[in-house]
Amino acid sequence: GCEYATSPWSTCNARCGKGMQTRRVSCAGKQCYGTAPPTQQVCEHDDPECRDCRAVVFGGPSFDGWSLDFPPGEYTVADMEAKGAKCDDISSMKVYGIYCRTTVYEFGDFNAKHNGWSATFGPGMYDREGLVKGGAKDNDISSLKVVKNQAFGANMTGASPMGNGSNPFGNGSNPFNASSMNPFRSGSSMVAAVVAVALPMILLA
């Protein structure tokens, strides 16, 4: 009745690398002797997604057709074709790895000599619609860069921030919609309030 009771350790709070885990420590009796067991300890989580970084591109719109795997690196149109890619024939893509980002370009030299579009994608699966939502054009990717950097995953909890190219504001809505922020728009309660205060003052004068 004088021994400390401990709960199981919690799950490590870091998906990649070192983190902390905690547990409850209580005294089962009126008084427990000795030093209480620790309530927290350093832990390390080695998720396979922490080590992985690669982009897989597909000729088909739904991860079908021909496919090629690109590890971290920079690939011009010549590099991509040397690996077997077909020029301007990429319609879907998968990006693997928490710390991985893939940037695709309109022109084969990373837009170095031309003013073309580019789009960056985090870990996730991007079908034709997802690529377009993310800023790429269907069948118009001519070069790409795959980069692994631990800073990319600093604020991630396992969910893809850009999965399927989704817009965090949804349906294209603008959180700063001008009409919703204009206090003087037609029918505004503020206008009514001003009239209600001003009218008695005019009558008294």
Short mmCIF file of C-alpha atoms in Angstrom, two decimals, residues 47-183:
data_model
loop_
_atom_site.label_atom_id
_atom_site.label_comp_id
_atom_site.label_asym_id
_atom_site.label_seq_id
_atom_site.Cartn_x
_atom_site.Cartn_y
_atom_site.Cartn_z
CA ASP A 47 8.29 6.55 -39.03
CA PRO A 48 9.22 5.25 -42.51
CA GLU A 49 7.75 8.47 -43.90
CA CYS A 50 10.51 10.34 -42.06
CA ARG A 51 13.22 8.69 -44.15
CA ASP A 52 11.40 8.56 -47.48
CA CYS A 53 11.41 11.30 -50.09
CA ARG A 54 10.45 10.73 -53.71
CA ALA A 55 7.97 11.76 -56.35
CA VAL A 56 6.21 9.27 -58.58
CA VAL A 57 4.72 10.72 -61.76
CA PHE A 58 2.10 9.04 -63.94
CA GLY A 59 1.01 9.44 -67.53
CA GLY A 60 -2.62 8.74 -66.64
CA PRO A 61 -4.97 11.08 -64.73
CA SER A 62 -5.65 8.68 -61.85
CA PHE A 63 -2.21 7.21 -61.06
CA ASP A 64 -2.36 4.96 -64.09
CA GLY A 65 -0.49 4.65 -67.37
CA TRP A 66 3.31 4.79 -67.37
CA SER A 67 5.03 5.81 -64.11
CA LEU A 68 8.50 6.85 -62.97
CA ASP A 69 10.11 7.30 -59.57
CA PHE A 70 12.20 10.42 -58.88
CA PRO A 71 14.36 10.56 -55.71
CA PRO A 72 15.66 13.94 -54.42
CA GLY A 73 17.33 15.87 -57.20
CA GLU A 74 16.80 18.28 -60.08
CA TYR A 75 15.54 16.92 -63.39
CA THR A 76 15.51 18.90 -66.62
CA VAL A 77 13.43 17.73 -69.56
CA ALA A 78 16.49 15.87 -70.88
CA ASP A 79 16.99 14.14 -67.50
CA MET A 80 13.34 13.13 -67.34
CA GLU A 81 13.32 11.75 -70.86
CA ALA A 82 16.56 9.85 -70.14
CA LYS A 83 14.72 8.09 -67.30
CA GLY A 84 11.87 7.21 -69.65
CA ALA A 85 9.37 10.01 -69.04
CA LYS A 86 7.30 11.27 -71.94
CA CYS A 87 7.54 15.00 -72.59
CA ASP A 88 4.44 16.94 -71.51
CA ASP A 89 2.58 13.78 -70.62
CA ILE A 90 2.28 13.86 -66.79
CA SER A 91 -1.29 13.84 -65.47
CA SER A 92 -0.99 12.71 -61.84
CA MET A 93 1.65 12.46 -59.12
CA LYS A 94 2.35 11.03 -55.67
CA VAL A 95 4.80 12.66 -53.25
CA TYR A 96 6.16 10.47 -50.44
CA GLY A 97 7.90 11.63 -47.27
CA ILE A 98 7.01 14.07 -44.50
CA TYR A 99 10.04 16.21 -45.29
CA CYS A 100 9.59 16.04 -49.05
CA ARG A 101 8.48 18.75 -51.49
CA THR A 102 8.25 18.52 -55.27
CA THR A 103 8.18 21.56 -57.55
CA VAL A 104 7.09 21.09 -61.15
CA TYR A 105 7.78 23.55 -63.97
CA GLU A 106 6.27 24.41 -67.32
CA PHE A 107 9.60 24.56 -69.15
CA GLY A 108 12.36 21.97 -69.26
CA ASP A 109 15.02 24.20 -67.65
CA PHE A 110 13.07 25.08 -64.46
CA ASN A 111 11.78 28.20 -66.26
CA ALA A 112 15.31 29.63 -66.32
CA LYS A 113 14.94 31.17 -69.78
CA HIS A 114 11.18 31.54 -69.98
CA ASN A 115 8.48 33.00 -67.76
CA GLY A 116 6.42 29.89 -67.10
CA TRP A 117 4.21 28.58 -64.32
CA SER A 118 5.51 26.45 -61.44
CA ALA A 119 3.81 24.70 -58.53
CA THR A 120 5.06 23.05 -55.33
CA PHE A 121 3.43 19.99 -53.75
CA GLY A 122 3.89 18.47 -50.31
CA PRO A 123 3.35 14.82 -49.38
CA GLY A 124 0.13 13.49 -50.81
CA MET A 125 -1.65 12.03 -53.82
CA TYR A 126 -2.51 14.39 -56.66
CA ASP A 127 -4.72 13.17 -59.48
CA ARG A 128 -5.32 15.35 -62.53
CA GLU A 129 -7.73 17.59 -60.63
CA GLY A 130 -5.37 17.82 -57.66
CA LEU A 131 -2.46 18.92 -59.84
CA VAL A 132 -4.56 21.60 -61.49
CA LYS A 133 -5.86 22.85 -58.13
CA GLY A 134 -2.28 23.03 -56.90
CA GLY A 135 -1.26 25.28 -59.79
CA ALA A 136 0.08 22.83 -62.38
CA LYS A 137 -1.28 22.32 -65.88
CA ASP A 138 -2.29 18.92 -67.17
CA ASN A 139 0.17 17.35 -69.61
CA ASP A 140 2.44 20.39 -69.37
CA ILE A 141 5.14 19.43 -66.83
CA SER A 142 8.60 19.59 -68.42
CA SER A 143 11.00 19.62 -65.44
CA LEU A 144 10.87 19.05 -61.70
CA LYS A 145 12.82 19.31 -58.46
CA VAL A 146 12.45 16.94 -55.51
CA VAL A 147 13.79 18.35 -52.23
CA LYS A 148 14.08 16.83 -48.76
CA ASN A 149 14.38 19.25 -45.86
CA GLN A 150 13.47 18.60 -42.22
CA ALA A 151 12.20 22.17 -41.89
CA PHE A 152 9.28 21.23 -44.13
CA GLY A 153 7.79 18.92 -41.50
CA ALA A 154 8.24 21.18 -38.46
CA ASN A 155 4.52 21.92 -38.06
CA MET A 156 3.11 18.70 -39.42
CA THR A 157 1.13 16.17 -37.42
CA GLY A 158 0.91 13.46 -40.04
CA ALA A 159 -1.83 14.96 -42.23
CA SER A 160 -0.87 16.24 -45.63
CA PRO A 161 -1.22 20.02 -45.78
CA MET A 162 -1.68 19.90 -49.51
CA GLY A 163 -3.28 16.51 -50.03
CA ASN A 164 -5.08 16.34 -53.40
CA GLY A 165 -4.32 20.00 -53.94
CA SER A 166 -7.14 21.10 -51.62
CA ASN A 167 -7.72 24.75 -50.74
CA PRO A 168 -7.64 25.32 -46.95
CA PHE A 169 -10.33 27.98 -47.35
CA GLY A 170 -12.64 25.62 -49.26
CA ASN A 171 -14.74 26.38 -52.32
CA GLY A 172 -12.56 29.32 -53.20
CA SER A 173 -14.09 31.42 -50.40
CA ASN A 174 -12.30 34.54 -49.24
CA PRO A 175 -12.04 34.87 -45.43
CA PHE A 176 -11.58 38.61 -45.94
CA ASN A 177 -14.64 39.13 -48.11
CA ALA A 178 -15.07 42.86 -48.57
CA SER A 179 -18.85 42.79 -48.37
CA SER A 180 -18.79 41.06 -45.00
CA MET A 181 -16.37 43.62 -43.57
CA ASN A 182 -18.02 46.85 -44.83
CA PRO A 183 -19.90 48.43 -41.91
#
